[in-house]
Amino acid sequence: MVKSTRQLTIVIKLGTSSICDEKTHEPLISNLSLLVETVVKLRRENHRVILVSSGAIGIGLRKLKLEKRPKLLSKCQAIAAIGQCELVALWDKLFSLLGQPVAQVLLTRNDIVDRQQYINAANTFSELLSMGVIPIVNENDTLAVSEIKFGDNDTLSGITAGMVNADYLFLMTDVDCLYDKNPRLHPDAKPIMVVDDVSSLRADVSTAGSAVGTGGMATKLIAAKLATSAGVTTIITRSSVPSNIFHIVNYCQSIKSQSQTPVRSSSPPLPHTRHPTATSSDDPISTDLLAAATKLEATKLSPSPSSTSLSTATAHHTVTFVNSPTPSQQTQSTSTLVGTPTSDKTPLKVPLHTRFLPRTKAVRDRHFWLLHGLKPHGTLYIDQGAYNALTRSNRAGLLPVGVVCVHGEFHQLEAVSLTVLRKIPQPQDAGERSPSPTLDDGSPVRGYSVVARDVGRAIVNYSSLEIQKIKGMKSSDIKPVLESADTEYISHRDNTAFFPKYENPQGNSGDSSKGSEDEA
Ligand SMILES: Nc1ncnc2c1ncn2[C@@H]1O[C@H](COP(=O)(O)OP(=O)(O)O)[C@@H](O)[C@H]1O
Ligand SMILES: N[C@@H](CCC(=O)OP(=O)(O)O)C(=O)O
């Protein structure tokens, strides 16, 4: 049972490797049944659950008695169509045995690029959840070609979790957690228990996973980054013991409630992970991470004044409670429950998992959609003045004067990525020798250097061709140059959004703005 006084929204993503056998592609009926039991228990406790289920292609392969995925896209799409039918029938059958209604939701990226359709999808989820139904989500593989594909269900689950403002996203897979390297290839891989910021994580996720899975760990990290930015606690854990979800949620909830209360100065030093080998059993493992994690989250809840600025922007610290266990710890770890006492002095029993901490300042609703629902069709390179104007507390829109360079071809009302450039100061004295500005850092313009790439998104009011003509100009020049000017803004402030790391750089009041920001 989940010890939460309020209703939680939990998104559970199950990868292909957890749904069907890697070689035979036979459905893993016992796994699926256990998951169904867990989800139904959560429902009976009044929590809201969404299942993101992969497996259409795997199940389709088995139905057609094919050994592996064909290379041809249209063949894969046909197989997915066959498999999806069987997959949802299987889920429906299992949930029906326990009287739980389900609904199928198939999405492509294109479906959520349009704001109204995004809202429609969010409203449908909301209705289904309030009816007590379990939405079962998959990518609509039959329609999705590369340009309009999420590409993997990890990303889709991250977007779904953000869309419904979930409390938890569980990425259930065939390993216990994230390791510092692939445990299938490296038996000495070390588990990573808590991640504060995915961007600064040091783990090798470059190697592929199971034969049936799509993205391996790399796409799980993308999903974790996406979901945590929306305030969703994200967990990677093994799928074969779904009831672990209860232990993990209880553990996280108790950390949350403890982090609201002052941390005692007698908190023990940061403990080490206790885990025998990289490829562990399914037994729940207890750790004594609670106090340390509580301490960490208390720090997050009352952060010290930030010293982050754009030019010096560094990622938050990453906490990876990683340690090579000594042989004595190895023996101890599987058998002893060493939870740090909670307020009621009960040790907590926690199965192995990786927990990605949610951002305290969550990106929600329209901003989440701008950053993650849209697909950028090009890049606008803006100067630092424009960046300051767009991110200060009384945010401005983007004017032509702040745009230095345009890359890609796009139409009006399409989305672009934003990159910030800085002008390299030139020596006053012409005789003074200084390094001539170069394009070494990948800057598209001589005399400028790149401060930060892909800091945010903007929906533009002018096409790339039009912006090429008016970039660097005053707004009053738009009409003479383009012969018409619907708006002075290249992008309205409601149509721009910045990733959390770049959202509010310190000292960016906009007061000292010059040039573009004067106008903005
Ligand atoms: N650093 C890592 N830590 C854990 N697993 C990793 C890591 N790097 C690669 N992997 C691989 O990722 C796999 C899980 O991804 P994947 O096969 O796509 O699963 P799913 O079908 O559940 O999405 C694991 O089986 C593992 O082999
Ligand atoms: N939509 C595809 C799954 C794609 C996918 O992301 O698979 P996985 O990496 O196993 O979660 C299918 O249903 O087969």
Coordinates of C-alpha atoms and ligand atoms in Angstrom, one line a residue:
M1 CA 0.0 0.0 0.0
V2 CA 1.2 3.5 -0.8
K3 CA 1.4 5.7 2.3
S4 CA 0.2 9.0 0.8
T5 CA -2.6 11.1 2.1
R6 CA -3.2 12.5 -1.3
Q7 CA -4.0 11.1 -4.7
L8 CA -0.9 10.5 -6.8
T9 CA -0.6 10.4 -10.5
I10 CA 1.9 7.7 -11.6
V11 CA 3.0 7.0 -15.1
I12 CA 4.5 3.5 -15.6
K13 CA 6.5 2.8 -18.7
L14 CA 7.2 -0.8 -19.7
G15 CA 9.9 -1.5 -22.3
T16 CA 9.7 -4.2 -24.9
S17 CA 12.2 -6.3 -23.0
S18 CA 9.7 -6.4 -20.1
I19 CA 6.8 -7.3 -22.3
C20 CA 8.1 -10.1 -24.5
D21 CA 11.0 -12.5 -24.5
E22 CA 14.1 -11.2 -26.1
K23 CA 14.6 -14.2 -28.4
T24 CA 11.2 -15.9 -28.8
H25 CA 9.1 -12.7 -28.5
E26 CA 6.6 -14.6 -26.4
P27 CA 4.7 -12.3 -24.1
L28 CA 6.0 -12.5 -20.5
I29 CA 2.6 -13.3 -19.1
S30 CA 3.6 -13.6 -15.5
N31 CA 5.4 -10.2 -15.5
L32 CA 2.4 -8.6 -17.2
S33 CA 0.0 -10.2 -14.7
L34 CA 2.1 -9.0 -11.7
L35 CA 2.1 -5.5 -13.2
V36 CA -1.6 -5.6 -13.7
E37 CA -2.1 -6.6 -10.0
T38 CA 0.1 -3.7 -8.9
V39 CA -1.7 -1.2 -11.0
V40 CA -5.1 -2.4 -9.9
K41 CA -4.0 -2.1 -6.2
L42 CA -2.8 1.5 -6.9
R43 CA -6.2 2.2 -8.4
R44 CA -8.0 0.8 -5.5
E45 CA -6.1 3.2 -3.3
N46 CA -7.5 5.9 -5.5
H47 CA -4.2 6.8 -7.3
R48 CA -4.3 7.6 -11.0
V49 CA -2.2 5.4 -13.2
I50 CA -1.1 5.7 -16.9
L51 CA 0.7 2.8 -18.6
V52 CA 3.0 3.5 -21.4
S53 CA 3.4 0.1 -23.1
S54 CA 6.0 -0.8 -25.8
G55 CA 5.9 -4.2 -27.3
A56 CA 3.7 -3.8 -30.5
I57 CA 6.6 -4.7 -32.8
G58 CA 7.8 -7.5 -30.5
I59 CA 4.4 -9.1 -30.2
G60 CA 3.8 -8.6 -34.0
L61 CA 7.0 -10.4 -34.8
R62 CA 5.9 -13.4 -32.8
K63 CA 2.4 -13.4 -34.4
L64 CA 4.0 -13.5 -37.8
K65 CA 6.7 -16.0 -36.6
L66 CA 9.5 -13.6 -37.7
E67 CA 12.8 -13.7 -36.0
K68 CA 13.8 -10.1 -36.2
R69 CA 12.6 -6.7 -37.2
P70 CA 12.7 -6.1 -40.9
K71 CA 14.8 -3.2 -42.1
L72 CA 12.0 -1.7 -44.3
L73 CA 10.0 1.0 -42.4
S74 CA 6.6 0.1 -44.0
K75 CA 7.1 -3.6 -43.0
C76 CA 7.9 -2.5 -39.4
Q77 CA 4.8 -0.3 -39.4
A78 CA 2.6 -3.2 -40.6
I79 CA 4.0 -5.5 -37.9
A80 CA 3.4 -2.8 -35.3
A81 CA -0.2 -2.5 -36.4
I82 CA -0.7 -6.3 -36.1
G83 CA 1.2 -6.4 -32.7
Q84 CA -0.6 -3.4 -31.2
C85 CA -3.9 -5.1 -31.7
E86 CA -2.8 -8.2 -29.8
L87 CA -0.9 -6.2 -27.2
V88 CA -3.9 -4.1 -26.2
A89 CA -6.2 -7.2 -26.3
L90 CA -3.8 -8.9 -23.9
W91 CA -3.7 -5.9 -21.5
D92 CA -7.5 -5.6 -21.7
K93 CA -8.0 -9.3 -20.9
L94 CA -5.7 -9.1 -17.9
F95 CA -7.1 -5.9 -16.5
S96 CA -10.7 -7.1 -17.1
L97 CA -10.0 -10.2 -15.0
L98 CA -9.8 -7.7 -12.1
G99 CA -12.6 -5.5 -13.3
Q100 CA -10.4 -2.7 -14.4
P101 CA -11.3 -0.8 -17.5
V102 CA -8.5 0.4 -19.9
A103 CA -8.3 2.7 -22.9
Q104 CA -5.9 2.8 -25.8
V105 CA -4.1 6.1 -26.6
L106 CA -1.9 6.2 -29.6
L107 CA 0.2 9.3 -30.2
T108 CA 2.7 10.7 -32.7
R109 CA 4.8 13.8 -32.2
N110 CA 2.7 15.5 -34.8
D111 CA -0.3 15.1 -32.7
I112 CA 1.1 17.4 -30.0
V113 CA 2.9 20.0 -32.1
D114 CA -0.4 21.8 -32.5
R115 CA -1.3 23.4 -29.2
Q116 CA -5.0 22.6 -29.5
Q117 CA -4.3 19.0 -30.1
Y118 CA -1.9 18.9 -27.2
I119 CA -4.6 20.3 -25.0
N120 CA -7.1 17.7 -26.4
A121 CA -4.7 14.9 -25.5
A122 CA -4.2 16.3 -22.0
N123 CA -8.0 16.7 -21.6
T124 CA -8.6 13.1 -22.7
F125 CA -6.0 11.8 -20.2
S126 CA -7.7 13.9 -17.5
E127 CA -11.2 12.5 -18.4
L128 CA -10.0 8.9 -18.5
L129 CA -8.2 9.3 -15.2
S130 CA -11.2 10.8 -13.5
M131 CA -13.3 7.9 -14.8
G132 CA -10.9 5.6 -13.1
V133 CA -9.7 4.1 -16.4
I134 CA -6.1 3.1 -17.1
P135 CA -4.9 4.8 -20.3
I136 CA -2.5 2.5 -22.2
V137 CA -0.2 4.6 -24.3
N138 CA 2.0 3.7 -27.2
E139 CA 3.5 5.6 -30.2
N140 CA 1.3 5.3 -33.3
D141 CA 4.0 3.4 -35.2
T142 CA 1.8 3.0 -38.2
L143 CA 1.8 6.7 -38.9
A144 CA 5.1 7.7 -37.4
V145 CA 8.0 8.3 -39.8
S146 CA 11.3 9.7 -38.5
E147 CA 10.3 13.4 -38.8
I148 CA 7.2 12.9 -36.6
K149 CA 8.4 10.2 -34.4
F150 CA 9.1 10.3 -30.6
G151 CA 11.3 7.4 -31.7
D152 CA 11.2 5.6 -28.4
N153 CA 8.6 5.2 -25.7
D154 CA 10.9 6.5 -23.0
T155 CA 10.6 10.0 -24.5
L156 CA 6.9 9.5 -25.0
S157 CA 6.5 8.6 -21.4
G158 CA 8.4 11.7 -20.2
I159 CA 6.2 13.9 -22.3
T160 CA 3.0 12.1 -21.1
A161 CA 4.2 12.5 -17.4
G162 CA 4.8 16.2 -18.0
M163 CA 1.4 16.6 -19.9
V164 CA -0.6 15.2 -16.9
N165 CA 1.6 16.8 -14.2
A166 CA 2.4 13.4 -12.8
D167 CA 4.0 12.9 -9.4
Y168 CA 6.1 9.9 -10.6
L169 CA 7.4 8.4 -13.8
F170 CA 8.6 4.8 -13.5
L171 CA 10.8 3.6 -16.3
M172 CA 10.5 -0.2 -15.8
T173 CA 13.2 -2.1 -17.6
D174 CA 15.4 -5.3 -17.5
V175 CA 18.1 -3.9 -15.1
D176 CA 17.8 -2.8 -11.5
C177 CA 18.8 0.8 -12.1
L178 CA 21.1 3.1 -14.0
Y179 CA 24.8 2.1 -13.6
D180 CA 27.9 4.0 -14.4
K181 CA 28.3 1.6 -17.4
N182 CA 26.3 -1.1 -19.1
P183 CA 26.0 -4.0 -16.6
R184 CA 25.4 -6.4 -19.4
L185 CA 28.9 -5.8 -20.6
H186 CA 30.6 -4.8 -17.4
P187 CA 30.0 -7.0 -14.4
D188 CA 31.8 -4.4 -12.2
A189 CA 29.3 -1.6 -13.1
K190 CA 28.3 0.4 -10.1
P191 CA 24.7 1.5 -9.4
I192 CA 23.8 5.2 -9.4
M193 CA 21.2 5.8 -6.7
V194 CA 20.2 9.5 -6.8
V195 CA 20.6 12.0 -9.7
D196 CA 20.1 15.6 -9.0
D197 CA 20.8 16.9 -12.5
V198 CA 20.8 14.6 -15.6
S199 CA 23.0 17.1 -17.5
S200 CA 25.9 16.7 -15.3
L201 CA 25.6 12.9 -14.9
R202 CA 28.7 10.9 -15.6
A203 CA 27.5 7.4 -16.8
D204 CA 28.3 5.5 -20.0
V205 CA 24.9 4.8 -21.6
S206 CA 26.3 4.6 -25.1
T207 CA 25.9 0.8 -25.5
A208 CA 22.7 -0.8 -26.8
G209 CA 20.4 -2.6 -24.5
S210 CA 18.3 -5.7 -25.1
A211 CA 17.9 -7.0 -28.7
V212 CA 14.2 -6.0 -28.6
G213 CA 14.5 -2.5 -26.9
T214 CA 14.9 0.7 -28.9
G215 CA 16.8 3.4 -27.0
G216 CA 18.7 1.6 -24.2
M217 CA 19.6 3.8 -21.2
A218 CA 20.3 6.9 -23.3
T219 CA 16.6 7.5 -24.0
K220 CA 15.7 6.9 -20.4
L221 CA 18.0 9.7 -19.4
I222 CA 16.3 12.0 -22.0
A223 CA 12.9 11.0 -20.5
A224 CA 14.2 11.6 -16.9
K225 CA 15.5 15.0 -17.9
L226 CA 12.2 15.9 -19.5
A227 CA 10.0 14.6 -16.7
T228 CA 12.1 16.1 -13.8
S229 CA 12.0 19.5 -15.5
A230 CA 8.3 19.2 -15.2
G231 CA 8.5 18.4 -11.5
V232 CA 8.1 14.6 -11.9
T233 CA 10.2 12.3 -9.7
T234 CA 11.6 9.8 -12.1
I235 CA 12.6 6.2 -11.2
I236 CA 14.5 3.6 -13.2
T237 CA 13.9 0.1 -11.8
R238 CA 13.5 -3.5 -12.7
S239 CA 10.1 -4.5 -14.2
S240 CA 10.0 -8.1 -13.0
V241 CA 8.9 -7.2 -9.5
P242 CA 6.2 -4.5 -10.1
S243 CA 5.2 -4.4 -6.4
N244 CA 8.5 -2.7 -5.8
I245 CA 6.6 0.4 -7.0
F246 CA 4.9 0.5 -3.6
H247 CA 8.2 0.4 -1.7
I248 CA 9.8 3.0 -3.8
V249 CA 6.9 5.4 -3.7
N250 CA 6.6 5.1 0.0
Y251 CA 10.3 5.7 0.3
C252 CA 10.1 8.8 -1.9
Q253 CA 7.0 10.1 -0.1
S254 CA 8.7 9.7 3.3
I255 CA 11.8 11.6 2.0
K256 CA 9.5 14.3 0.8
S257 CA 7.6 14.6 4.1
Q258 CA 10.9 14.6 6.0
S259 CA 12.4 17.2 3.8
Q260 CA 9.6 19.6 4.9
T261 CA 10.9 19.4 8.4
P262 CA 14.3 20.8 9.6
V263 CA 17.2 18.3 9.1
R264 CA 18.8 17.3 12.3
S265 CA 22.5 18.2 12.6
S266 CA 23.1 14.6 13.7
S267 CA 22.3 13.2 10.3
P268 CA 24.8 10.5 9.4
P269 CA 27.5 11.1 6.8
L270 CA 26.6 10.2 3.2
P271 CA 26.3 6.4 3.1
H272 CA 27.4 4.1 0.3
T273 CA 25.3 2.0 -1.9
R274 CA 25.1 -1.5 -0.7
H275 CA 24.8 -3.8 -3.6
P276 CA 26.6 -6.9 -4.3
T277 CA 26.9 -7.1 -8.1
A278 CA 25.9 -5.2 -11.1
T279 CA 23.4 -7.8 -12.2
S280 CA 21.4 -8.3 -9.1
S281 CA 18.6 -10.5 -8.1
D282 CA 15.0 -9.4 -7.9
D283 CA 15.1 -9.3 -4.1
P284 CA 14.4 -6.0 -2.5
I285 CA 17.6 -4.4 -1.2
S286 CA 17.5 -2.0 1.6
T287 CA 19.8 1.0 1.7
D288 CA 20.5 3.6 4.4
L289 CA 20.2 6.5 1.9
L290 CA 17.2 8.1 3.5
A291 CA 18.9 10.6 5.7
A292 CA 21.3 11.6 3.0
A293 CA 18.6 11.9 0.4
T294 CA 16.4 13.8 2.9
K295 CA 19.3 16.2 3.5
L296 CA 19.8 16.7 -0.2
E297 CA 16.1 17.5 -0.8
A298 CA 16.0 19.8 2.2
T299 CA 18.8 21.7 0.6
K300 CA 17.0 21.8 -2.7
L301 CA 13.8 23.1 -1.1
S302 CA 15.7 26.0 0.5
P303 CA 18.4 26.8 -2.0
S304 CA 21.1 29.2 -1.3
P305 CA 21.1 32.3 -3.6
S306 CA 22.1 31.1 -7.0
S307 CA 25.3 32.3 -8.5
T308 CA 24.5 31.0 -12.0
S309 CA 24.8 33.3 -14.9
L310 CA 24.6 32.5 -18.5
S311 CA 28.3 32.8 -19.3
T312 CA 29.2 30.7 -16.2
A313 CA 26.2 28.5 -16.2
T314 CA 27.1 25.1 -14.8
A315 CA 24.9 22.3 -14.1
H316 CA 23.7 21.6 -10.6
H317 CA 25.7 19.1 -8.7
T318 CA 24.9 15.5 -9.4
V319 CA 24.6 13.2 -6.5
T320 CA 25.7 9.7 -7.3
F321 CA 25.9 7.6 -4.2
V322 CA 28.2 5.1 -5.9
N323 CA 30.7 2.9 -4.2
S324 CA 32.4 -0.4 -4.9
P325 CA 31.2 -2.6 -2.1
T326 CA 33.8 -4.4 -0.1
P327 CA 33.3 -8.2 0.2
S328 CA 31.9 -7.8 3.7
Q329 CA 29.4 -5.2 2.5
Q330 CA 28.5 -7.5 -0.3
T331 CA 27.5 -10.3 2.1
Q332 CA 25.7 -7.9 4.3
S333 CA 23.8 -6.1 1.6
T334 CA 21.4 -8.8 0.4
S335 CA 20.3 -9.9 3.8
T336 CA 20.2 -6.9 6.1
L337 CA 17.6 -4.2 6.2
V338 CA 19.5 -1.1 7.3
G339 CA 17.0 1.7 6.7
T340 CA 17.6 5.0 8.4
P341 CA 14.8 5.4 11.0
T342 CA 11.9 7.5 9.7
S343 CA 9.9 9.7 12.1
D344 CA 8.1 6.6 13.5
K345 CA 11.5 4.8 13.9
T346 CA 10.7 2.2 11.3
P347 CA 13.5 1.2 9.0
L348 CA 12.7 1.6 5.4
K349 CA 13.0 -1.3 2.9
V350 CA 13.9 0.0 -0.5
P351 CA 14.4 -2.0 -3.7
L352 CA 17.3 -1.0 -5.8
H353 CA 16.4 1.9 -8.2
T354 CA 17.7 5.1 -9.5
R355 CA 15.8 8.2 -8.5
F356 CA 16.0 11.4 -10.5
L357 CA 15.0 14.4 -8.3
P358 CA 12.4 16.7 -9.7
R359 CA 13.3 20.3 -10.4
T360 CA 11.9 22.6 -7.6
K361 CA 10.8 25.1 -10.2
A362 CA 8.8 22.9 -12.5
V363 CA 8.2 23.8 -16.2
R364 CA 4.5 23.3 -16.7
D365 CA 1.7 23.5 -19.2
R366 CA 2.4 26.0 -22.0
H367 CA 6.1 26.2 -21.3
F368 CA 6.4 22.5 -21.1
W369 CA 4.6 22.2 -24.5
L370 CA 6.9 24.9 -26.0
L371 CA 10.0 23.2 -24.9
H372 CA 9.1 19.5 -25.4
G373 CA 6.0 19.3 -27.6
L374 CA 7.4 21.2 -30.5
K375 CA 10.0 20.2 -33.1
P376 CA 12.4 22.9 -34.0
H377 CA 12.7 23.6 -37.7
G378 CA 15.8 25.8 -37.5
T379 CA 17.8 28.0 -35.2
L380 CA 17.8 31.7 -34.3
Y381 CA 21.1 33.0 -33.0
I382 CA 20.3 35.8 -30.7
D383 CA 22.6 38.3 -28.9
Q384 CA 23.1 38.5 -25.2
G385 CA 21.0 41.6 -25.0
A386 CA 18.0 39.8 -26.5
Y387 CA 18.6 36.8 -24.2
N388 CA 18.6 39.2 -21.2
A389 CA 15.4 40.8 -22.3
L390 CA 13.7 37.5 -22.9
T391 CA 14.6 36.0 -19.6
R392 CA 14.3 39.0 -17.2
S393 CA 11.3 39.1 -14.7
N394 CA 9.2 41.4 -16.9
R395 CA 10.0 39.4 -20.0
A396 CA 10.0 40.9 -23.4
G397 CA 9.4 39.4 -26.8
L398 CA 12.1 38.8 -29.4
L399 CA 12.7 41.8 -31.7
P400 CA 14.6 41.7 -35.0
V401 CA 17.4 43.8 -33.6
G402 CA 18.4 40.9 -31.2
V403 CA 18.8 38.3 -34.0
V404 CA 22.3 37.9 -35.3
C405 CA 21.9 34.9 -37.6
V406 CA 19.3 32.5 -38.9
H407 CA 19.9 28.8 -39.7
G408 CA 17.5 26.4 -41.5
E409 CA 14.3 26.9 -43.4
F410 CA 11.1 27.5 -41.6
H411 CA 7.7 29.1 -42.0
Q412 CA 5.7 31.5 -39.9
L413 CA 4.3 29.9 -36.7
E414 CA 6.9 27.1 -36.8
A415 CA 9.2 26.5 -33.8
V416 CA 12.9 27.2 -33.7
S417 CA 15.7 26.6 -31.3
L418 CA 17.5 29.5 -29.7
T419 CA 21.3 29.9 -29.3
V420 CA 23.0 32.8 -27.6
L421 CA 26.0 34.6 -29.2
R422 CA 28.4 37.1 -27.7
K423 CA 30.1 39.8 -29.6
I424 CA 33.9 39.5 -29.2
P425 CA 35.2 42.9 -28.1
Q426 CA 37.5 44.6 -30.6
P427 CA 40.5 46.5 -29.4
Q428 CA 40.0 50.3 -29.2
D429 CA 43.5 51.0 -30.5
A430 CA 43.8 49.9 -34.1
G431 CA 47.5 49.3 -33.6
E432 CA 46.9 47.0 -30.6
R433 CA 47.4 43.3 -31.5
S434 CA 44.6 41.0 -30.5
P435 CA 43.5 37.6 -31.7
S436 CA 41.2 38.0 -34.6
P437 CA 37.7 36.6 -34.0
T438 CA 37.5 33.1 -35.3
L439 CA 34.7 30.6 -36.0
D440 CA 36.5 27.9 -34.0
D441 CA 33.7 27.5 -31.5
G442 CA 31.2 26.8 -34.2
S443 CA 29.8 30.3 -34.2
P444 CA 28.0 31.0 -37.5
V445 CA 29.2 34.6 -37.5
R446 CA 32.7 36.0 -37.5
G447 CA 33.2 38.4 -34.6
Y448 CA 30.8 36.4 -32.3
S449 CA 31.4 33.4 -30.0
V450 CA 28.8 31.0 -28.8
V451 CA 27.7 31.5 -25.2
A452 CA 25.2 28.6 -25.0
R453 CA 23.5 26.4 -27.6
D454 CA 19.9 25.4 -27.7
V455 CA 18.8 27.4 -24.6
G456 CA 15.1 27.5 -25.5
R457 CA 12.4 27.5 -28.1
A458 CA 10.4 30.2 -29.9
I459 CA 7.4 30.1 -32.3
V460 CA 8.2 32.7 -35.0
N461 CA 5.9 35.3 -36.6
Y462 CA 8.1 35.5 -39.7
S463 CA 9.6 32.9 -42.0
S464 CA 13.4 32.2 -42.2
L465 CA 13.6 34.1 -45.4
E466 CA 11.9 37.1 -43.9
I467 CA 14.0 37.0 -40.7
Q468 CA 17.2 36.8 -42.9
K469 CA 16.1 40.2 -44.3
I470 CA 15.2 42.0 -41.1
K471 CA 17.7 40.5 -38.6
G472 CA 19.6 43.2 -36.7
M473 CA 17.1 45.9 -37.7
K474 CA 14.9 48.1 -35.7
S475 CA 11.2 47.1 -35.6
S476 CA 10.3 50.3 -37.5
D477 CA 12.3 48.9 -40.5
I478 CA 10.3 45.7 -40.8
K479 CA 7.6 47.3 -42.9
P480 CA 9.9 49.1 -45.4
V481 CA 11.9 45.9 -45.9
L482 CA 9.1 43.3 -46.0
E483 CA 6.4 45.7 -47.3
S484 CA 4.1 44.5 -44.5
A485 CA 4.5 44.1 -40.7
D486 CA 1.9 42.2 -38.8
T487 CA 3.9 42.5 -35.6
E488 CA 7.1 44.1 -34.4
Y489 CA 8.1 40.8 -32.7
I490 CA 9.9 37.9 -34.3
S491 CA 8.4 35.9 -31.4
H492 CA 6.0 37.1 -28.8
R493 CA 7.0 36.5 -25.2
D494 CA 4.3 34.0 -24.6
N495 CA 5.7 32.0 -27.5
T496 CA 9.3 31.8 -26.1
A497 CA 10.5 29.4 -23.4
F498 CA 13.9 28.6 -21.9
F499 CA 15.2 25.3 -20.5
P500 CA 15.3 25.6 -16.7
K501 CA 19.1 26.0 -16.6
Y502 CA 18.9 29.1 -18.8
E503 CA 15.6 30.5 -17.6
N504 CA 16.6 33.0 -15.1
P505 CA 20.3 33.8 -15.0
Q506 CA 21.4 35.8 -11.9
G507 CA 21.7 39.5 -12.3
N508 CA 19.6 39.5 -15.3
S509 CA 17.3 42.3 -14.4
G510 CA 17.3 43.7 -17.9
D511 CA 18.2 47.2 -16.4
S512 CA 21.6 47.4 -18.1
S513 CA 20.3 46.4 -21.4
K514 CA 21.7 47.9 -24.5
G515 CA 20.8 47.6 -28.2
S516 CA 18.2 45.0 -28.8
E517 CA 16.9 45.0 -25.3
D518 CA 16.4 48.8 -25.3
E519 CA 13.8 48.2 -27.9
A520 CA 12.5 45.0 -26.4
Ligands
LIG1 N1 24.8 2.7 -17.9 C1 23.9 1.7 -18.1 N2 23.2 1.3 -17.0 C2 22.2 0.4 -17.1 N3 21.9 -0.2 -18.3 C3 22.5 0.2 -19.4 C4 23.5 1.2 -19.4 N4 24.0 1.4 -20.6 C5 23.3 0.6 -21.4 N5 22.4 -0.2 -20.7 C6 21.4 -1.1 -21.3 O1 20.1 -0.6 -21.3 C7 19.2 -1.7 -21.3 C8 17.8 -1.3 -21.1 O2 17.4 -0.5 -22.2 P1 16.4 -1.2 -23.3 O3 16.9 -2.5 -23.8 O4 16.1 -0.2 -24.4 O5 15.2 -1.6 -22.4 P2 13.6 -1.3 -22.5 O6 13.1 -2.2 -23.5 O7 13.2 -1.6 -21.1 O8 13.4 0.2 -22.9 C9 19.8 -2.6 -20.3 O9 19.4 -4.0 -20.5 C10 21.3 -2.4 -20.5 O10 21.9 -3.5 -21.2
LIG2 N1 6.4 1.6 -30.2 C1 7.3 0.5 -30.2 C2 8.2 0.6 -29.1 C3 9.4 1.5 -29.2 C4 10.2 1.5 -27.9 O1 10.6 2.6 -27.4 O2 10.6 0.4 -27.4 P1 11.4 0.2 -26.0 O3 12.8 0.8 -26.1 O4 11.4 -1.2 -25.8 O5 10.6 0.9 -24.9 C5 6.5 -0.8 -30.0 O6 5.4 -0.8 -29.4 O7 7.0 -1.8 -30.5

